[in-house]
CSV table of N, CA, C and O in Angstrom, one decimal:
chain,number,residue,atom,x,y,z
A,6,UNK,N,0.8,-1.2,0.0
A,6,UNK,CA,0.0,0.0,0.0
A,6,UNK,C,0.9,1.3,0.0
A,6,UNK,O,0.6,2.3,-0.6
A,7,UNK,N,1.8,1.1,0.7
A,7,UNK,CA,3.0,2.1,0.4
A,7,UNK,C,3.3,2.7,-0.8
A,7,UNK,O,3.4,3.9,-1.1
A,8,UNK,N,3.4,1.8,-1.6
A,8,UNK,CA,4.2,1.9,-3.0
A,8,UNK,C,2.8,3.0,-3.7
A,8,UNK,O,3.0,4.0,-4.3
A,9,UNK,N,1.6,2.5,-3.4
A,9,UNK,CA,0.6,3.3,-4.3
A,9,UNK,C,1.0,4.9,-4.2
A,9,UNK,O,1.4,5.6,-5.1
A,10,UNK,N,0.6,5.3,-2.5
A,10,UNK,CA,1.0,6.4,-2.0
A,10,UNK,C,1.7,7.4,-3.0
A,10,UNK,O,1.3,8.5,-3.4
A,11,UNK,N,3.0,6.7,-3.0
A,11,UNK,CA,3.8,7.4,-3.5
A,11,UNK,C,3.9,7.7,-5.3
A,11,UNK,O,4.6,8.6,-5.9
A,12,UNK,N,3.3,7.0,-5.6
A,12,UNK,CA,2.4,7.1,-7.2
A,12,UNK,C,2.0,7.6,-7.4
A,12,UNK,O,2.4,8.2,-8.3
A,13,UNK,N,0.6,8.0,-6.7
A,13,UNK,CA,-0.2,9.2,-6.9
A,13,UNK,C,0.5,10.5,-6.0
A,13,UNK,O,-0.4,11.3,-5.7
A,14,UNK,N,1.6,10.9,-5.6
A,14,UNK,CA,1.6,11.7,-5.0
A,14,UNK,C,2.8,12.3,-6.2
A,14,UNK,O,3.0,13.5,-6.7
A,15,UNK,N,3.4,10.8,-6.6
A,15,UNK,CA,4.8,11.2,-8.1
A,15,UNK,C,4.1,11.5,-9.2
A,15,UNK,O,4.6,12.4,-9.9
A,16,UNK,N,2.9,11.1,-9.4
A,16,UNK,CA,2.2,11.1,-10.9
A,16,UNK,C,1.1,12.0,-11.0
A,16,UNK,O,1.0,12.9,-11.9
A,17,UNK,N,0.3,11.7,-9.9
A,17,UNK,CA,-1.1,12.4,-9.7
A,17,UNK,C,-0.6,13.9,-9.3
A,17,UNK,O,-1.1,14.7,-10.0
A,18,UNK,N,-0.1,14.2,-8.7
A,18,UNK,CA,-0.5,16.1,-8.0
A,18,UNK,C,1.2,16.3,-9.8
A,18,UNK,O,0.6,16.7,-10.9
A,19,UNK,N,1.9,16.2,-9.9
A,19,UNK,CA,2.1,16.6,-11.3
A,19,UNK,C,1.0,16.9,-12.6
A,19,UNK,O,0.9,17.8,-13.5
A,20,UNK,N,0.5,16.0,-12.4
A,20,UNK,CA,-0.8,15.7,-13.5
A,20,UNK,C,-1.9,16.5,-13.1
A,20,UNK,O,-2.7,16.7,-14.0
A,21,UNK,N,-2.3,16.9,-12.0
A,21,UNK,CA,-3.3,17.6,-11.4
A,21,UNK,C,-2.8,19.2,-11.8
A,21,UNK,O,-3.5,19.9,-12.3
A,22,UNK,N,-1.6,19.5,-11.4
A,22,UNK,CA,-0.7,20.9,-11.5
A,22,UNK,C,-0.7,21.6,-12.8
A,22,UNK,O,-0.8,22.8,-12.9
A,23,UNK,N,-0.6,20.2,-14.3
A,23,UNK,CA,-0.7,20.6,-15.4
A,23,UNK,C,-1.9,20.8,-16.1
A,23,UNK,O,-2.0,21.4,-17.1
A,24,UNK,N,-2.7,20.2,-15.3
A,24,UNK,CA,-4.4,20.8,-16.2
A,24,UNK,C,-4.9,21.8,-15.3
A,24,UNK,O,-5.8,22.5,-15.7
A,25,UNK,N,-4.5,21.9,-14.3
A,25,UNK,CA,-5.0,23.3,-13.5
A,25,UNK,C,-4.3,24.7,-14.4
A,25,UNK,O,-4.8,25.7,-14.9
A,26,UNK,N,-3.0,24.3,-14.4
A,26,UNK,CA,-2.0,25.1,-15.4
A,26,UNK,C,-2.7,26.0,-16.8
A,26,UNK,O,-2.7,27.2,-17.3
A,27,UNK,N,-3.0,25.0,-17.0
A,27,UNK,CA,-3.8,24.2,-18.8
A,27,UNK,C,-5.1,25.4,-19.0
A,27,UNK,O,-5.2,26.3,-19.9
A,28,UNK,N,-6.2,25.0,-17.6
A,28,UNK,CA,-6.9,25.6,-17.7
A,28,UNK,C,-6.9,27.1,-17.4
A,28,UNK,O,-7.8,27.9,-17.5
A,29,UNK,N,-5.9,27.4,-16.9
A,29,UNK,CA,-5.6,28.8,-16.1
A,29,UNK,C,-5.2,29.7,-17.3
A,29,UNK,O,-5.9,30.7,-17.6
A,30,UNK,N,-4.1,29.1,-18.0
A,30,UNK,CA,-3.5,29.8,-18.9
A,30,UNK,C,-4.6,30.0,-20.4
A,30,UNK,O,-4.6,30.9,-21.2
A,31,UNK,N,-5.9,28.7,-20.3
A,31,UNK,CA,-6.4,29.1,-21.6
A,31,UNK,C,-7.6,30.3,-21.1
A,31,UNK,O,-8.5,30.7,-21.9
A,32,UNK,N,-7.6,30.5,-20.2
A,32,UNK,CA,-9.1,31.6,-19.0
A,32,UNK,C,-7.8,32.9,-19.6
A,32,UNK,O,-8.2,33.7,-20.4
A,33,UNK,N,-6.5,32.9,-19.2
A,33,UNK,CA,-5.9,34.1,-19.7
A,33,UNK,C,-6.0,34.7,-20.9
A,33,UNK,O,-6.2,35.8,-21.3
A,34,UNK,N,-5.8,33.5,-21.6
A,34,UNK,CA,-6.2,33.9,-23.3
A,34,UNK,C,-7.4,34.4,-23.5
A,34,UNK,O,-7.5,35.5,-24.1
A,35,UNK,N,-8.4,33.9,-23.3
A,35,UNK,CA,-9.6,34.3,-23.5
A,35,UNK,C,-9.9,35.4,-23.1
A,35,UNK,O,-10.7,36.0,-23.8
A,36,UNK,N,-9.4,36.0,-21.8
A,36,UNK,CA,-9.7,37.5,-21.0
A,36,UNK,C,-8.3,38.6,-21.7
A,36,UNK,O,-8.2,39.7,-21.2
A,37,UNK,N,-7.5,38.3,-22.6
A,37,UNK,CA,-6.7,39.1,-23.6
A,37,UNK,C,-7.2,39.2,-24.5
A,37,UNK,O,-7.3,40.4,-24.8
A,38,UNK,N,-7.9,38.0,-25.6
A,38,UNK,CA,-8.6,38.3,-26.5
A,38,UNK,C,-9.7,39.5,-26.1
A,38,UNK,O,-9.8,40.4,-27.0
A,39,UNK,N,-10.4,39.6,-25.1
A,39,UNK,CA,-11.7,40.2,-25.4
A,39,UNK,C,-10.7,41.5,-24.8
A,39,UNK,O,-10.9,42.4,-25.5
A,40,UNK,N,-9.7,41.8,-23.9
A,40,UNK,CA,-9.0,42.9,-24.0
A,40,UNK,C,-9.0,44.1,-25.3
A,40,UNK,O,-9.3,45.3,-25.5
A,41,UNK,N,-8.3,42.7,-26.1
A,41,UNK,CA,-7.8,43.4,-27.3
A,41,UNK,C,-8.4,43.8,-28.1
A,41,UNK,O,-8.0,44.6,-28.9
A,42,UNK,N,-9.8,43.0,-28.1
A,42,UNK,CA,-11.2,43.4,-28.6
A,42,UNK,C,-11.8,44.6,-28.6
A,42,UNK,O,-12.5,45.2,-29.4
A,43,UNK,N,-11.6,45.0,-27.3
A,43,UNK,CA,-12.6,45.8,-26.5
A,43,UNK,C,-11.3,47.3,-26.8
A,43,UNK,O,-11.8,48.1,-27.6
A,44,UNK,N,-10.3,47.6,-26.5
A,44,UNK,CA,-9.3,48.2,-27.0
A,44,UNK,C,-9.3,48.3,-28.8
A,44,UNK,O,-9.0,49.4,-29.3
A,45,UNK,N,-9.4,47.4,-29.4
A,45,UNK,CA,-9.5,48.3,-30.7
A,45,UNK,C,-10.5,48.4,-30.9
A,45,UNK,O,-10.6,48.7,-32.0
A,46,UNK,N,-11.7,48.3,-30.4
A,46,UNK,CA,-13.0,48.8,-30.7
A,46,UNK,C,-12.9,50.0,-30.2
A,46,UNK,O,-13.1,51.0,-31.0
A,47,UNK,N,-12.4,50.3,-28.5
A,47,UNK,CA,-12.3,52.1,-28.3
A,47,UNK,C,-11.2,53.0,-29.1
A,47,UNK,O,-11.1,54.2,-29.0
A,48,UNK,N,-10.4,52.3,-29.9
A,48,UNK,CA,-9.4,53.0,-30.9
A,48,UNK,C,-10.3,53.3,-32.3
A,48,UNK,O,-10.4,54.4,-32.8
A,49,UNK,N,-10.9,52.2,-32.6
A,49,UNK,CA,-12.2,53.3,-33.8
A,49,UNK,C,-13.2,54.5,-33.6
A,49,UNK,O,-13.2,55.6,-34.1
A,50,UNK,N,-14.0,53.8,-32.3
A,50,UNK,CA,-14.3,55.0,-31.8
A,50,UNK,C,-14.1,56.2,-31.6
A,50,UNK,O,-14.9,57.1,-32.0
A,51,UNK,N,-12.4,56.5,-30.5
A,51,UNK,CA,-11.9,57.4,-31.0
A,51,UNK,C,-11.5,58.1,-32.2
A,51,UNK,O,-11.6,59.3,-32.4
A,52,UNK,N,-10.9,57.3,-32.8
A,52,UNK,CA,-10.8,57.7,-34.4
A,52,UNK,C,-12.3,59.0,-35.3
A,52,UNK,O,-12.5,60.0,-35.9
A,53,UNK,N,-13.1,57.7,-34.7
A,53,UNK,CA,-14.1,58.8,-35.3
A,53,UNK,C,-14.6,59.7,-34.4
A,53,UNK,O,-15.2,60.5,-35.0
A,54,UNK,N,-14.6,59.9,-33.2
A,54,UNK,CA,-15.3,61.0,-32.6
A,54,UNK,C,-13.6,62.7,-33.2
A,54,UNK,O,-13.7,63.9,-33.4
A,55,UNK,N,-12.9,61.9,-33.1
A,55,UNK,CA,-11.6,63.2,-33.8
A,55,UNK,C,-12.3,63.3,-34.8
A,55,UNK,O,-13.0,64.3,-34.7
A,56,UNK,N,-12.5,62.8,-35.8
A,56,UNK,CA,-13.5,63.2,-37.4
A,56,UNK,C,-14.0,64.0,-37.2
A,56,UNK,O,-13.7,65.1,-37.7
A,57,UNK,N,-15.2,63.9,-36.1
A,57,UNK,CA,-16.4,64.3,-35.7
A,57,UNK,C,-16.1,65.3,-35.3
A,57,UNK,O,-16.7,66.3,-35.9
A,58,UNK,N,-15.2,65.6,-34.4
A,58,UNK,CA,-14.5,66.8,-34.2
A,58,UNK,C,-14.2,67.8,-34.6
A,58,UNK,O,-14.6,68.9,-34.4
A,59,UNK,N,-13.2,67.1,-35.5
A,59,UNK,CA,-12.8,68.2,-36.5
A,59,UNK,C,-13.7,68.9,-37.3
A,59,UNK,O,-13.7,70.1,-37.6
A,60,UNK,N,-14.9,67.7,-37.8
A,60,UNK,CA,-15.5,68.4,-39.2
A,60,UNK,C,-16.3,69.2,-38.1
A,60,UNK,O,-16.9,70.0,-38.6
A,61,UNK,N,-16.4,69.1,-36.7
A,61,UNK,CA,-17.5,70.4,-35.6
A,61,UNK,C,-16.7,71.7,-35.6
A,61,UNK,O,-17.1,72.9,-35.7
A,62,UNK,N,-15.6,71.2,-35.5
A,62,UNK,CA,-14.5,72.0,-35.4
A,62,UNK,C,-14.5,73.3,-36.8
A,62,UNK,O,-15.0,74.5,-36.6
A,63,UNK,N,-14.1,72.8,-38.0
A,63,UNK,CA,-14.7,73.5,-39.0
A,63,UNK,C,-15.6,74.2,-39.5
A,63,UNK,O,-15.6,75.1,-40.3
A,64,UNK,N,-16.6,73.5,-38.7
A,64,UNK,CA,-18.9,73.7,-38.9
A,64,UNK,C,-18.5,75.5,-38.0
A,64,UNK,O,-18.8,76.6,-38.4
A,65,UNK,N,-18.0,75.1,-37.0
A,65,UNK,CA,-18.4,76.2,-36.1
A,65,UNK,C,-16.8,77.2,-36.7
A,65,UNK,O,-17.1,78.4,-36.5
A,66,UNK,N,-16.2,77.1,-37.0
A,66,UNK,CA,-15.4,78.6,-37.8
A,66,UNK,C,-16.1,79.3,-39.2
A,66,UNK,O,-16.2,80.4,-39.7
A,67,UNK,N,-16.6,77.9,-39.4
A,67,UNK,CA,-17.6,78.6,-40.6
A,67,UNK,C,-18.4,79.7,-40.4
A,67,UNK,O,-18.4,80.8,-40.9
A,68,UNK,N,-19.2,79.2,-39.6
A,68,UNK,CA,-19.9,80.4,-38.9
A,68,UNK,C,-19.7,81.2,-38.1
A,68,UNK,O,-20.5,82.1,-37.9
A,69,UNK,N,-18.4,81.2,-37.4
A,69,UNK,CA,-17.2,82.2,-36.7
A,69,UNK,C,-17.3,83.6,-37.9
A,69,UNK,O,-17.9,84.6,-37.7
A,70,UNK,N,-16.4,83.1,-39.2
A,70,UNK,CA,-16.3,83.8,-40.2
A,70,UNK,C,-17.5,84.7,-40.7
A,70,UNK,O,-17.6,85.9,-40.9
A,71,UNK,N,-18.6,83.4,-40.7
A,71,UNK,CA,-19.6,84.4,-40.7
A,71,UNK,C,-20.3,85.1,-40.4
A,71,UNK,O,-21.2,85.6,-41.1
A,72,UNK,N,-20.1,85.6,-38.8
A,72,UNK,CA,-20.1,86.0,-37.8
A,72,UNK,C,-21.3,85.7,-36.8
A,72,UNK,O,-21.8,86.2,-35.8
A,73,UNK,N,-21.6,84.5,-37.6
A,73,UNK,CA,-22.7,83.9,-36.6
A,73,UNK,C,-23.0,83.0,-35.2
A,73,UNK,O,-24.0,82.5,-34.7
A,74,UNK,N,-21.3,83.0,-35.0
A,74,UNK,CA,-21.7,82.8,-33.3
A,74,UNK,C,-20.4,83.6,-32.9
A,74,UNK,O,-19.5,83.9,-33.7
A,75,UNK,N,-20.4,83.8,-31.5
A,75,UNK,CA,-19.7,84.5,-30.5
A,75,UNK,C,-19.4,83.7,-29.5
A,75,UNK,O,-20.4,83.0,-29.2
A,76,UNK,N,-18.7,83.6,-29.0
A,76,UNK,CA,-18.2,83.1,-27.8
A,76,UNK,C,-18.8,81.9,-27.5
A,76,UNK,O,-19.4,81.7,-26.5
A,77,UNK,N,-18.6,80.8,-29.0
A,77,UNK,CA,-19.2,79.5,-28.7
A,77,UNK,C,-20.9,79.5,-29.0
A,77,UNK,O,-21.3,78.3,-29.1
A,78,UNK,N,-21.8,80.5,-29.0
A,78,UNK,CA,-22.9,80.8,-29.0
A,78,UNK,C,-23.4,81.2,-30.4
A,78,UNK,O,-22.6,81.6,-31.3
A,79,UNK,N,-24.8,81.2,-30.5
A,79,UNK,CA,-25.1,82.1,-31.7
A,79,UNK,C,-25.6,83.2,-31.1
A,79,UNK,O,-25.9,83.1,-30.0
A,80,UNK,N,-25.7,84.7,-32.1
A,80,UNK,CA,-25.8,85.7,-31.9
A,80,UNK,C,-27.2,85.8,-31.1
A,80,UNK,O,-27.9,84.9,-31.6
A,81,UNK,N,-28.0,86.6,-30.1
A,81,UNK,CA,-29.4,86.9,-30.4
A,81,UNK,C,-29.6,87.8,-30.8
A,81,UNK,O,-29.0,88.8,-30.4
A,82,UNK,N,-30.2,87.8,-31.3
A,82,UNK,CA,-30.9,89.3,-32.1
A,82,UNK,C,-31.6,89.9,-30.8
A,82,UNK,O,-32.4,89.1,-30.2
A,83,UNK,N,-31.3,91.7,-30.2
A,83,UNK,CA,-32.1,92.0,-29.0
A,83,UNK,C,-33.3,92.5,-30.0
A,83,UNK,O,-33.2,93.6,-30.6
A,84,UNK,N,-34.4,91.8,-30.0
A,84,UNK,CA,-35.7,92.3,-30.6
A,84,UNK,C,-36.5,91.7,-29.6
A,84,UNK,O,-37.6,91.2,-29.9
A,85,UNK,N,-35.9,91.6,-28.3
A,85,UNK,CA,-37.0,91.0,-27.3
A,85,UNK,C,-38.5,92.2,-26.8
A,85,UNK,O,-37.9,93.2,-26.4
A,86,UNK,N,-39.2,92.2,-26.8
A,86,UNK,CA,-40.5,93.1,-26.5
A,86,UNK,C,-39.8,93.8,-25.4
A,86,UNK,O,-39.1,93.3,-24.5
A,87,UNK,N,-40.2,95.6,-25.6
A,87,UNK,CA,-39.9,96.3,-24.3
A,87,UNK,C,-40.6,95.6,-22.8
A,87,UNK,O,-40.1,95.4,-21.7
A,88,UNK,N,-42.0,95.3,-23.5
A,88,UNK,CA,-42.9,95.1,-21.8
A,88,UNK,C,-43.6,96.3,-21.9
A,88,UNK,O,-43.3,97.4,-22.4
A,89,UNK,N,-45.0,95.7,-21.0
A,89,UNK,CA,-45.8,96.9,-20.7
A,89,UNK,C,-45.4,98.0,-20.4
A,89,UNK,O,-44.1,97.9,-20.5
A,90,UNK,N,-45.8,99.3,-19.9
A,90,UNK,CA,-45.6,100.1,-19.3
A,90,UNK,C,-46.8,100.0,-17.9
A,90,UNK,O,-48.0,99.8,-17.9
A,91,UNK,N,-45.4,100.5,-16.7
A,91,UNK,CA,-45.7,100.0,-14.8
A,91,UNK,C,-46.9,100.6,-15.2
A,91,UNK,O,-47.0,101.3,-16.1
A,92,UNK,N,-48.2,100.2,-14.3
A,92,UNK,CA,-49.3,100.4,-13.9
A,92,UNK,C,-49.0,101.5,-13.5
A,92,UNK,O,-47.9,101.7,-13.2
A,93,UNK,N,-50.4,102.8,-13.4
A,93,UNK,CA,-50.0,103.9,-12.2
A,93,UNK,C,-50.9,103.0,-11.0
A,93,UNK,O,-51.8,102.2,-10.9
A,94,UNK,N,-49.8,104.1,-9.7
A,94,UNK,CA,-49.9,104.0,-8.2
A,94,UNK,C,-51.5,104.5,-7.8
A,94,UNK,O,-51.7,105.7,-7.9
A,95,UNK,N,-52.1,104.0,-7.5
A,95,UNK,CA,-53.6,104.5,-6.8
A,95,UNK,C,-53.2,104.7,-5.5
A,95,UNK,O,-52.3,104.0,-5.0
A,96,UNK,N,-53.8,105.4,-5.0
A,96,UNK,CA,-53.6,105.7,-3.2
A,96,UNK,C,-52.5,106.2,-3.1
A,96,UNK,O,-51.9,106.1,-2.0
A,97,UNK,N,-51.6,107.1,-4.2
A,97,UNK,CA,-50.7,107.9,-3.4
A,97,UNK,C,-50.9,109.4,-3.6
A,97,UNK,O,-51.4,109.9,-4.6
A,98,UNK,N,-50.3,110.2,-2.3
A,98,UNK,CA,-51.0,111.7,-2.2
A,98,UNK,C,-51.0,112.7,-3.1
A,98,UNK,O,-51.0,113.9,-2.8
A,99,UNK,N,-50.9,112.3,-4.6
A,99,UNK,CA,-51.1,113.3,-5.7
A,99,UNK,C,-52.6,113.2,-6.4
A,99,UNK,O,-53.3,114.1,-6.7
A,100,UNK,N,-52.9,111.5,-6.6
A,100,UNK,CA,-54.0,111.2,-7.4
A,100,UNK,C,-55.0,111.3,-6.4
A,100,UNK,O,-56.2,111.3,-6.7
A,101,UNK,N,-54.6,111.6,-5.1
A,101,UNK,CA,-56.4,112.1,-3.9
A,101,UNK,C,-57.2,113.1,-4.4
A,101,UNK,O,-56.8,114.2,-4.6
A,102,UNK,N,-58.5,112.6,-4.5
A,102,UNK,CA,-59.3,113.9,-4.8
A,102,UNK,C,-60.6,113.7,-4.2
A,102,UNK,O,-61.4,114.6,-4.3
């Protein structure tokens, strides 16, 4: 019974170490792949929001030039309504009669 012992302890925990190994190393691969996935997918992205950028970038000097916005803004035109004119005061000592 001795002799077994030492068989599974020579054979088996080596053999146990290499498929734990086995499986460890292919869990790594698999969590790099979707890494590298997920990383050049945010590298197009990027790519195009700079496009996007730029051609905003351009959109809004166009209208810089044309002088249709200021300070990031477009112009408003002041044609907002004066407003009524104040009510007069009742009850004060000129209108007593």
């Amino acid at each position: 019974m001795e002799w077994f012992m030492v068989v599974v302890l020579v054979i088996g925990a080596p053999l146990a170490l290499a498929i734990w190994l086995i499986a460890r190393a292919n869990a790594a691969a698999n969590r790099i792949a979707d890494l590298t996935f997920r990383q050049n997918r945010l590298e197009l992205e990027l790519a195009q929001l700079k496009r996007g950028l730029s051609s905003l970038y351009r959109f809004v000097l166009l209208f810089a030039a044309m002088g249709l916005v200021v300070g990031g803004c477009r112009k408003r035109e002041s044609t907002a309504p004066a407003g009524p004119p104040p009510p007069p005061e009742f009850g004060s000592s000129e209108n007593n009669l």
